[in-house]
XYZ file of C-alpha atoms in Angstrom:
678
model
C -29.582 8.435 -8.369
C -28.198 5.027 -8.330
C -25.133 3.220 -9.739
C -25.367 -0.260 -11.173
C -22.320 -2.501 -10.936
C -22.612 -4.594 -14.077
C -20.925 -7.609 -15.717
C -22.010 -10.484 -17.774
C -21.914 -13.026 -15.036
C -24.988 -14.529 -13.471
C -24.673 -12.464 -10.218
C -22.423 -9.545 -9.913
C -22.077 -8.062 -6.419
C -20.534 -4.543 -6.060
C -17.162 -4.482 -4.288
C -17.164 -2.742 -0.999
C -14.822 0.081 -2.247
C -17.470 1.127 -4.884
C -20.241 0.846 -2.265
C -18.161 3.088 0.071
C -17.533 5.914 -2.117
C -21.093 5.684 -3.647
C -22.703 6.150 -0.279
C -20.344 8.812 0.648
C -21.795 10.734 -2.322
C -25.438 9.806 -1.555
C -25.786 7.322 -4.351
C -27.322 3.967 -4.179
C -25.547 0.868 -5.612
C -27.150 -2.012 -7.284
C -25.866 -5.447 -8.133
C -26.693 -7.310 -11.362
C -28.773 -10.581 -11.659
C -28.591 -11.564 -15.375
C -29.131 -14.457 -17.643
C -28.387 -14.170 -21.464
C -27.570 -16.374 -24.370
C -27.625 -20.131 -24.432
C -25.768 -20.536 -21.123
C -28.261 -18.258 -19.344
C -31.295 -20.120 -20.552
C -29.709 -23.452 -19.213
C -29.367 -21.849 -15.798
C -32.936 -20.523 -15.558
C -34.965 -21.976 -12.469
C -37.708 -19.324 -12.460
C -36.173 -16.609 -10.314
C -34.385 -14.023 -12.426
C -34.401 -10.293 -12.634
C -32.541 -9.407 -16.016
C -33.923 -11.865 -18.564
C -32.198 -11.817 -21.867
C -33.478 -15.170 -22.780
C -36.608 -16.452 -24.304
C -38.942 -18.190 -21.759
C -42.009 -20.485 -21.900
C -45.210 -18.767 -21.426
C -46.054 -20.925 -18.290
C -42.650 -19.620 -16.582
C -43.905 -15.999 -16.618
C -46.215 -16.248 -13.473
C -43.203 -17.678 -11.647
C -40.923 -14.910 -12.779
C -43.526 -12.199 -11.925
C -44.026 -13.690 -8.344
C -40.136 -13.665 -8.089
C -39.807 -10.098 -9.068
C -42.693 -8.990 -6.714
C -41.387 -11.074 -3.729
C -37.780 -9.851 -4.287
C -39.027 -6.155 -4.291
C -40.928 -6.646 -1.022
C -38.133 -8.447 0.723
C -35.597 -5.860 -0.251
C -37.844 -2.936 0.954
C -38.635 -4.667 4.287
C -34.939 -5.597 4.881
C -33.378 -2.431 3.519
C -35.571 0.588 3.229
C -34.916 2.706 0.216
C -33.504 -0.106 -1.796
C -34.396 -0.605 -5.372
C -35.285 -3.391 -7.736
C -34.893 -2.423 -11.402
C -36.332 -4.478 -14.280
C -34.323 -4.491 -17.590
C -36.389 -4.118 -20.858
C -35.685 -7.543 -22.479
C -38.031 -10.372 -22.146
C -41.713 -9.611 -22.566
C -44.778 -10.604 -20.778
C -45.480 -13.507 -23.261
C -41.890 -14.758 -22.801
C -40.385 -13.412 -26.042
C -36.832 -11.822 -26.075
C -37.922 -8.641 -27.709
C -36.613 -5.184 -26.552
C -39.355 -2.637 -26.589
C -37.100 0.453 -26.169
C -40.100 2.115 -24.498
C -42.624 1.470 -21.718
C -45.676 -0.222 -23.135
C -48.097 -3.134 -22.484
C -45.426 -5.703 -23.332
C -43.193 -4.792 -20.391
C -45.384 -2.731 -17.980
C -46.495 -5.716 -15.934
C -42.956 -6.101 -14.618
C -42.729 -2.284 -14.201
C -45.749 -2.444 -11.980
C -44.358 -4.827 -9.452
C -40.790 -3.316 -8.965
C -39.207 0.181 -8.548
C -38.411 1.035 -12.181
C -37.448 -0.165 -15.650
C -34.192 0.165 -17.440
C -35.243 0.701 -21.157
C -33.149 -0.580 -24.021
C -30.922 2.031 -25.882
C -32.393 1.949 -29.349
C -35.232 4.341 -28.608
C -36.725 7.075 -30.936
C -37.274 10.604 -30.144
C -40.834 10.216 -29.415
C -40.374 7.093 -27.125
C -39.439 9.116 -23.924
C -42.675 11.124 -24.035
C -44.852 8.101 -24.785
C -43.242 6.243 -21.956
C -43.928 9.052 -19.643
C -47.574 9.007 -20.501
C -47.717 5.221 -19.792
C -45.885 5.536 -16.389
C -48.292 8.316 -15.180
C -47.135 9.696 -11.855
C -44.108 7.042 -11.910
C -42.463 8.766 -14.947
C -39.160 9.436 -13.043
C -39.091 5.540 -12.547
C -38.470 5.246 -16.294
C -34.869 5.091 -17.123
C -34.187 5.541 -20.789
C -30.935 3.794 -21.838
C -27.992 5.645 -23.564
C -24.941 3.529 -24.583
C -21.934 5.684 -24.379
C -20.329 3.403 -26.909
C -22.885 4.453 -29.385
C -24.200 1.100 -30.379
C -27.569 1.971 -31.781
C -28.298 4.613 -29.131
C -30.175 7.625 -29.783
C -27.820 10.646 -30.629
C -24.835 8.563 -31.157
C -23.366 8.431 -27.599
C -19.604 9.059 -27.271
C -19.099 12.921 -27.422
C -22.743 13.448 -28.446
C -24.239 11.811 -25.475
C -25.710 15.084 -24.341
C -27.942 14.947 -27.444
C -29.971 12.149 -25.962
C -29.920 13.698 -22.491
C -31.334 16.896 -23.839
C -34.470 14.979 -25.122
C -34.930 13.056 -21.826
C -34.716 16.231 -19.724
C -37.251 17.903 -21.911
C -39.738 14.967 -21.624
C -39.298 14.589 -17.832
C -37.975 11.086 -17.582
C -34.850 9.621 -16.045
C -31.695 8.543 -17.907
C -29.669 5.298 -17.574
C -26.178 6.057 -18.878
C -24.473 2.688 -19.701
C -20.708 2.305 -19.895
C -19.313 5.851 -19.193
C -16.044 4.011 -18.900
C -15.922 4.505 -22.728
C -13.471 7.440 -22.001
C -11.029 5.234 -20.239
C -11.522 1.984 -22.291
C -10.981 3.862 -25.632
C -8.122 6.031 -24.392
C -9.653 9.311 -25.386
C -7.026 12.008 -26.102
C -5.217 14.026 -24.868
C -5.285 12.193 -21.506
C -7.916 10.374 -19.369
C -8.203 13.118 -16.765
C -8.795 15.867 -19.474
C -10.970 13.649 -21.451
C -13.007 12.628 -18.377
C -13.637 16.230 -17.310
C -14.631 17.138 -20.943
C -17.220 14.374 -21.161
C -18.904 14.897 -17.703
C -18.978 18.683 -18.463
C -21.188 17.824 -21.463
C -23.407 15.747 -19.144
C -23.609 18.748 -16.548
C -24.201 21.211 -19.200
C -27.283 19.268 -20.585
C -28.572 17.843 -17.270
C -27.329 20.156 -14.725
C -25.575 19.195 -11.408
C -27.528 16.291 -9.887
C -26.033 16.273 -6.526
C -25.016 19.519 -4.586
C -22.536 19.572 -1.598
C -21.985 20.618 0.890
C -25.499 19.989 2.056
C -24.771 19.002 5.561
C -22.149 19.350 8.161
C -19.477 18.324 8.824
C -18.287 18.800 5.190
C -14.811 17.672 4.177
C -12.767 17.038 1.050
C -9.189 16.487 0.202
C -10.195 16.088 -3.537
C -8.752 12.605 -3.566
C -10.156 10.555 -6.338
C -9.120 7.010 -4.912
C -5.922 6.684 -6.863
C -2.620 8.473 -7.272
C 1.093 8.361 -7.058
C 1.802 9.064 -3.419
C -0.008 9.264 0.123
C 0.419 12.226 2.373
C -0.718 12.881 5.913
C -0.741 16.519 7.272
C 1.284 17.569 4.133
C 3.984 14.969 4.850
C 4.417 12.211 2.182
C 4.092 8.733 3.921
C 4.189 6.624 0.768
C 5.538 7.257 -2.915
C 4.125 4.034 -4.381
C 1.347 4.244 -7.061
C -1.983 3.067 -5.536
C -5.708 2.534 -6.302
C -8.323 2.419 -3.653
C -11.716 3.884 -4.762
C -12.863 3.730 -1.132
C -10.568 6.721 -0.397
C -12.462 8.913 -2.959
C -13.742 12.291 -1.439
C -16.135 14.813 -2.628
C -14.959 16.009 -6.109
C -14.990 19.684 -6.993
C -17.315 21.045 -9.815
C -14.415 22.422 -11.995
C -15.414 24.154 -15.198
C -13.823 22.489 -18.267
C -11.761 24.944 -20.175
C -10.728 23.066 -23.084
C -7.297 24.406 -24.221
C -6.377 27.131 -21.710
C -4.541 30.154 -23.234
C -1.147 30.925 -21.897
C -2.215 33.980 -20.101
C -4.892 32.250 -17.795
C -4.919 29.978 -14.896
C -5.395 26.195 -15.427
C -7.351 24.498 -12.851
C -7.135 20.768 -12.356
C -7.224 18.037 -9.721
C -3.738 16.762 -9.647
C -2.306 13.505 -8.401
C 1.518 14.198 -8.876
C 1.674 17.544 -7.081
C 2.267 17.505 -3.246
C -1.027 16.695 -1.335
C -1.988 17.681 2.206
C -3.873 14.455 2.831
C -4.480 11.410 0.724
C -3.261 11.707 -2.863
C -5.186 14.443 -4.606
C -5.367 18.244 -4.567
C -6.540 21.139 -6.818
C -3.644 22.760 -8.520
C -3.706 26.320 -9.931
C -1.162 27.001 -12.450
C -0.458 29.637 -15.137
C 0.372 33.353 -15.257
C -1.207 36.166 -13.375
C -0.331 39.737 -13.502
C 0.073 41.804 -10.196
C -3.051 43.362 -8.708
C -5.318 41.009 -10.728
C -7.178 37.889 -9.732
C -8.845 34.799 -11.148
C -11.945 33.229 -9.777
C -13.228 29.688 -10.397
C -16.081 27.662 -8.845
C -15.012 24.470 -7.023
C -18.264 23.472 -5.205
C -22.011 23.997 -5.515
C -23.962 23.647 -2.205
C -27.261 23.661 -0.471
C -26.239 24.198 3.043
C -28.739 26.009 5.187
C -27.093 27.761 8.102
C -28.546 28.355 11.578
C -27.452 30.485 14.527
C -24.274 28.601 15.035
C -21.108 30.076 13.321
C -19.662 28.181 10.450
C -16.027 27.327 10.838
C -13.872 26.797 7.725
C -10.444 25.268 7.624
C -8.318 24.931 4.418
C -4.691 24.268 3.616
C -2.648 26.053 0.942
C 0.867 25.603 -0.521
C 2.005 28.204 -2.880
C 5.089 29.602 -4.558
C 6.425 33.263 -4.204
C 3.493 35.766 -4.126
C 0.926 33.413 -5.587
C -1.910 33.988 -3.097
C -5.036 31.670 -2.773
C -8.281 32.581 -1.130
C -11.910 31.153 -0.794
C -15.116 32.989 -1.914
C -18.353 31.943 -0.514
C -21.656 32.800 -1.933
C -24.762 33.028 0.187
C -28.437 33.218 -0.725
C -31.251 34.297 1.693
C -34.848 33.192 1.716
C -35.612 36.421 -0.061
C -33.084 35.437 -2.897
C -30.680 38.222 -1.579
C -27.010 37.222 -2.509
C -24.011 37.959 -0.454
C -20.337 37.011 -1.191
C -17.630 36.676 1.586
C -13.930 36.408 0.810
C -11.600 34.517 3.098
C -8.106 35.892 2.261
C -4.994 36.528 4.388
C -3.425 39.698 3.118
C -2.983 41.944 0.034
C -6.793 42.275 -0.372
C -7.358 45.998 -1.103
C -7.978 45.163 -4.774
C -11.092 43.297 -3.669
C -12.846 46.118 -1.692
C -15.604 46.502 -4.242
C -15.995 42.795 -5.334
C -17.164 41.282 -2.158
C -19.821 42.126 0.461
C -17.303 41.158 3.312
C -13.654 40.170 3.575
C -12.461 38.041 6.368
C -8.767 37.497 7.175
C -8.206 33.684 8.350
C -5.926 32.864 11.337
C -3.024 30.744 10.496
C -2.997 27.478 12.649
C 0.356 26.284 13.841
C 0.187 22.433 13.800
C 3.369 20.746 14.987
C 2.737 17.764 12.538
C 2.047 19.896 9.466
C 4.830 19.584 6.863
C 6.931 22.629 5.839
C 5.442 24.664 3.016
C 1.723 24.122 3.813
C -0.231 26.728 5.540
C -3.341 25.913 7.409
C -5.969 28.602 7.757
C -9.034 28.895 9.831
C -12.019 31.246 9.474
C -15.450 31.784 11.080
C -18.590 33.354 9.832
C -22.127 33.658 10.994
C -24.958 33.657 8.376
C -28.103 32.645 10.041
C -30.911 31.865 7.730
C -28.727 31.970 4.568
C -28.010 29.054 2.382
C -24.374 28.505 1.260
C -24.787 27.941 -2.573
C -21.187 28.091 -4.042
C -17.557 27.917 -3.049
C -14.989 29.583 -5.255
C -11.190 29.536 -5.383
C -9.753 32.994 -5.680
C -6.205 33.310 -7.207
C -4.484 36.642 -6.898
C -1.275 38.611 -6.639
C -0.955 41.736 -4.821
C 0.484 44.996 -6.268
C 4.186 45.619 -5.364
C 6.047 48.920 -5.273
C 8.700 47.831 -7.591
C 6.720 45.776 -10.181
C 8.563 44.986 -13.243
C 7.375 46.736 -16.501
C 7.726 45.585 -19.900
C 7.308 47.345 -23.302
C 4.300 45.716 -25.052
C 4.230 46.137 -28.911
C 0.868 47.369 -30.183
C -0.368 45.726 -33.316
C -3.229 48.182 -34.142
C -0.693 50.898 -34.998
C -0.804 52.892 -31.756
C 2.230 53.608 -29.712
C 3.917 50.925 -27.721
C 2.960 50.780 -24.018
C 4.615 49.866 -20.687
C 2.766 47.272 -18.785
C 3.321 45.078 -15.836
C 5.204 41.723 -16.499
C 2.987 38.819 -15.888
C 4.518 36.283 -13.493
C 4.247 32.578 -13.098
C 1.407 31.685 -10.778
C 1.394 28.347 -8.813
C -0.749 27.456 -5.736
C -2.361 24.161 -4.383
C -5.367 23.815 -2.412
C -4.937 20.781 -0.080
C -8.325 20.458 1.799
C -11.467 22.133 2.839
C -13.218 21.376 6.147
C -16.642 22.926 7.287
C -18.073 22.473 10.640
C -20.040 24.019 13.492
C -17.215 23.655 16.026
C -13.590 24.797 16.416
C -12.731 21.850 18.634
C -10.698 19.199 17.285
C -12.283 15.649 16.956
C -12.169 13.725 20.142
C -10.336 10.490 19.808
C -10.754 7.726 22.461
C -7.605 6.528 24.127
C -5.865 3.478 22.790
C -7.031 1.484 25.765
C -10.771 1.836 24.776
C -10.022 -0.341 21.632
C -9.848 -4.162 21.467
C -7.258 -5.004 18.608
C -6.631 -8.619 17.651
C -4.674 -10.323 15.055
C -5.883 -13.395 13.131
C -4.762 -15.955 10.382
C -1.141 -15.231 11.016
C 1.094 -16.830 8.367
C 4.866 -16.782 8.301
C 7.179 -17.316 5.393
C 10.968 -17.680 5.283
C 13.019 -15.271 3.071
C 16.571 -15.038 2.041
C 19.346 -14.182 4.615
C 17.204 -14.807 7.551
C 14.429 -12.408 6.502
C 10.835 -13.447 6.590
C 7.346 -12.267 5.528
C 4.179 -12.238 7.425
C 0.445 -12.109 6.499
C -2.146 -11.173 9.123
C -5.689 -9.983 9.379
C -5.906 -7.277 12.017
C -9.268 -6.115 13.274
C -10.382 -3.701 15.990
C -13.366 -2.791 17.959
C -14.313 0.084 20.115
C -15.103 -1.084 23.686
C -17.385 1.977 24.192
C -19.196 1.832 20.874
C -17.780 4.984 19.149
C -16.347 3.253 16.077
C -19.265 4.403 13.771
C -17.998 8.124 14.265
C -14.809 7.239 12.415
C -14.899 6.525 8.605
C -11.200 5.916 8.034
C -8.246 4.423 9.575
C -4.494 4.690 8.371
C -2.385 1.657 9.066
C 1.294 1.902 10.008
C 3.936 -0.655 11.169
C 6.966 -0.206 13.366
C 9.636 -2.959 12.861
C 11.386 -3.074 16.145
C 14.858 -4.484 16.227
C 16.420 -6.298 19.096
C 18.284 -3.291 20.172
C 15.248 -1.008 20.130
C 13.006 -2.997 22.236
C 12.855 -2.428 25.956
C 11.307 -4.206 28.802
C 7.782 -3.423 27.685
C 8.283 -3.809 23.851
C 8.736 0.082 23.254
C 10.896 0.899 20.432
C 13.003 4.070 20.618
C 13.040 6.067 17.333
C 11.355 3.366 15.503
C 10.161 4.130 11.901
C 6.486 4.349 11.348
C 5.938 2.815 8.009
C 2.590 3.497 6.110
C 1.048 0.373 4.824
C -2.414 1.173 3.884
C -5.945 2.556 4.721
C -9.244 0.845 5.975
C -12.753 2.072 5.845
C -14.004 -0.615 7.942
C -12.668 -2.081 11.478
C -10.151 -4.520 9.797
C -7.209 -4.633 7.622
C -5.347 -7.525 5.961
C -1.640 -7.268 5.808
C -0.267 -9.533 2.886
C 3.278 -10.741 2.947
C 4.947 -7.986 4.724
C 8.865 -8.101 4.542
C 10.617 -8.519 7.752
C 14.343 -7.900 8.008
C 16.323 -10.490 9.854
C 17.107 -8.121 12.677
C 13.468 -7.402 13.409
C 12.275 -8.946 16.741
C 8.821 -7.348 17.065
C 6.238 -5.725 14.721
C 3.931 -2.997 16.148
C 0.837 -2.385 13.716
C -0.693 1.093 14.605
C -4.219 1.928 13.715
C -4.520 5.740 13.221
C -7.972 6.873 13.689
C -9.462 9.562 11.447
C -12.580 11.707 11.921
C -15.080 12.783 9.371
C -13.301 16.153 9.254
C -10.158 14.622 8.086
C -8.380 15.118 11.318
C -6.208 11.975 12.435
C -5.166 10.806 15.851
C -1.652 11.250 16.889
C 0.144 7.881 16.158
C 1.653 7.771 19.778
C -1.867 7.810 21.094
C -3.418 5.352 18.500
C -4.482 1.766 19.182
C -2.058 -0.912 18.123
C -1.542 -4.612 17.700
C 1.911 -5.993 18.639
C 3.184 -9.143 17.039
C 6.217 -10.875 18.052
C 8.488 -12.185 15.265
C 8.455 -15.923 15.220
C 12.093 -16.949 15.755
C 13.650 -19.209 12.935
C 14.766 -22.598 14.197
C 18.224 -22.946 15.685
C 20.083 -26.149 15.641
C 22.351 -27.525 18.443
C 21.901 -29.705 21.328
C 23.598 -27.202 23.755
C 21.052 -24.559 23.102
C 18.028 -26.904 23.556
C 19.431 -28.276 26.783
C 19.831 -24.806 28.103
C 16.228 -23.921 27.339
C 15.156 -27.307 28.599
C 16.813 -26.534 31.953
C 15.110 -23.106 32.066
C 11.761 -24.480 31.411
C 12.009 -27.420 33.888
C 13.075 -25.047 36.576
C 10.340 -22.534 35.696
C 12.484 -19.517 36.390
C 11.071 -16.074 36.908
C 12.653 -12.591 37.332
C 11.248 -9.050 37.736
C 10.272 -8.981 34.072
C 7.700 -11.806 34.620
C 6.229 -9.729 37.480
C 5.531 -6.828 34.955
C 3.778 -9.045 32.516
C 1.187 -10.900 34.918
C 3.523 -13.478 36.029
C 4.097 -15.071 32.491
C 6.638 -17.855 32.805
C 9.169 -18.899 30.315
C 7.185 -21.858 28.963
C 6.244 -22.808 25.471
C 9.288 -24.261 24.074
C 8.671 -26.863 21.184
C 11.313 -29.178 20.283
C 11.500 -31.797 17.424
C 14.394 -33.720 15.659
C 15.847 -32.496 12.317
C 19.004 -33.507 10.660
C 20.137 -35.371 13.842
C 19.906 -32.342 16.011
C 17.385 -30.961 18.480
C 15.717 -27.776 17.341
C 13.350 -25.301 19.119
C 10.781 -22.689 18.301
C 9.458 -20.022 20.768
C 5.825 -18.851 20.571
C 5.170 -16.712 23.735
C 6.472 -13.149 24.028
C 9.699 -13.374 25.949
C 11.245 -16.103 23.741
C 11.812 -14.184 20.575
C 15.152 -13.191 19.119
C 16.107 -11.642 22.556
C 15.593 -15.069 24.348
C 19.315 -15.448 25.131
C 19.401 -12.077 26.820
C 16.284 -12.804 28.887
C 17.449 -16.167 30.004
C 20.789 -14.776 31.040
C 19.046 -12.255 33.194
C 16.868 -14.845 34.738
C 19.760 -17.099 35.616
C 21.632 -14.237 37.116
C 18.757 -13.052 39.152
C 18.073 -16.393 40.587
C 21.805 -17.119 41.401
C 21.471 -20.599 39.733
C 24.264 -20.014 37.080
C 26.814 -17.720 36.206
C 26.755 -16.075 32.589
C 30.006 -18.098 31.809
C 28.472 -21.372 32.654
C 25.749 -20.936 29.980
C 27.838 -22.234 27.099
C 29.364 -25.057 28.967
C 26.259 -26.476 30.645
C 26.006 -29.717 28.760
C 29.663 -30.529 29.160
C 29.493 -29.672 32.900
C 26.747 -32.009 33.437
C 28.736 -34.835 31.655
C 31.748 -34.190 33.800
C 29.771 -34.184 36.946
C 28.302 -37.628 35.914
C 31.695 -39.109 35.172
C 33.143 -37.760 38.304
C 30.209 -39.346 40.302
C 30.509 -42.736 38.660
C 34.294 -42.906 38.943
C 33.980 -41.732 42.786
C 31.357 -44.524 43.320
C 33.593 -47.107 41.792
C 36.528 -46.129 43.981
C 34.325 -46.277 46.951
C 33.099 -49.750 46.178
C 36.607 -51.045 45.464
C 37.861 -49.684 48.793
C 34.900 -51.134 50.580
C 35.652 -54.605 49.149
C 39.319 -54.190 49.964
C 38.519 -53.407 53.616
C 36.154 -56.264 53.818
C 38.223 -59.014 52.513
C 41.828 -57.564 53.423
C 42.942 -58.664 49.920
C 42.060 -58.791 46.238
C 39.863 -61.642 45.518
C 38.962 -63.515 42.475
C 35.419 -62.312 42.533
C 34.367 -60.171 39.714
C 32.509 -56.900 40.433
C 29.400 -56.558 38.271
C 27.741 -53.285 38.025
C 24.211 -53.303 37.219
């Protein structure tokens, strides 16, 4: 299976976010190299892959050489990579779509990894193309345009018609533009229409990928967009967002169309509270007491060994709405076993499952109220985990409410249990072979740096900053961690202590990274902020995240705004000139108070401080320095310039008096000579 990122530009490279989520699902991603129409013909130099222009016959050998060379280079540089030829230009240079594999386009098929055939094929074409391809029949991708433009079966809501034919003839399918659901705003809403359309594909073609198929397995059901972000059940952001890199494994939910009022509706929700990320599976409807509702959420191919399988999942529910998990196993002899993971009230399931396991509730201090985290262990050596189901149920109560049900068939009215509203949310599922939490290296084992720092002034003394932050493991463990949550602490002058630690500072979530880098763009900084602490919260493949207090970070001192006034500049010049130090400098590798930059502006002297001690708290630091070195008293700071002036005046006057007295004593009288001072 592969995904082609397509556009009508000459070269289209897949964005990293699409590559990230595709690789997570085991799907290859291809870029597009295309020429079309008059502009494409003008660009041609002989090295093209998707040729939708007519070519001169003498250019065909060059084109074949290019396709062959590109395929070989891709295979050698990236094993498993694919080069696919699109059915457009023929071997004689004519722009003539064949809609099948034949002698006109097979020479290109023979030197690459497959052919994407045009959409206007007839029912017999897949079978004839398979015959031409021989043992490479699965390298033939028959095109289906979901928009229905001349495609077999009509596309749109009848896309499955074409898929049925292709499956019967044992060739592959190339579905073009499945974004039709979104682009044409299919009713009633995107999520419902999307599930409906893909359910038709699955019904015809079957599930192409199965998961879990390896361990560890983790899903928080995030689709890469939403209206909030949560960590351990606590909401850290309420802003709408879109980042497809965050997409996790999606459940195989059965499309139910219009559910009746007395059933449970199951859907991936983005507005309901989430445990991690911005998605969850919501179960909502009515369910009578002592009854249950079961629905498949995953299909798997996970072969288990002698090591126990550990399952962790999170649930949030209302009232007596209970939610469990049912695991379906199959042995090599095709023996089927079902195991229910449910906390309590399971008497009603005694005959439905081979085994019932009561999970242990995990008490995690960081878990938000309302969420319950449950752990289970099971050993099924030699069995394959084939399906995971969610089981919604409500136990029987002694004082259940009864209501009189009117019978329409003429029989007597009957007392029945009153159905109650059912509402539960599944936050995540983790499967692993170990109970131990993910090991996170200490923050000291990371090298975190900031680059391309740009400051901008705002209103009322506020600022914004843009900075690229990157981090690297000193011990080579970064590849174990697929995700990083990024937070910032905006430390005020009062909150900063000797070592730049803020007490009670708010940790503000600003984004997520799937590589060891994150770009902060125009982050607002209040005027009272003196330091920024960017925290990189490391997350494991099982979804567990490092404690924020133990996470690596990058600290950035807020650049002070310019301050006018000759007195202040003279004061700092004095400090710099005398190279003062105090105990603070000994705790920071003997850093000195240097780095003052001055320049003229509007007739005054201004300054800016760039190194760490000279931020907004520079006045307090300097006072301490002067006190500790006994050079000045605090009360002398503000009058330093005027005091220097007075000293000079007094010295000059004293010198003049001394000279006059000396002359008086030498001559014994005032002479006519004039004293000239150089």
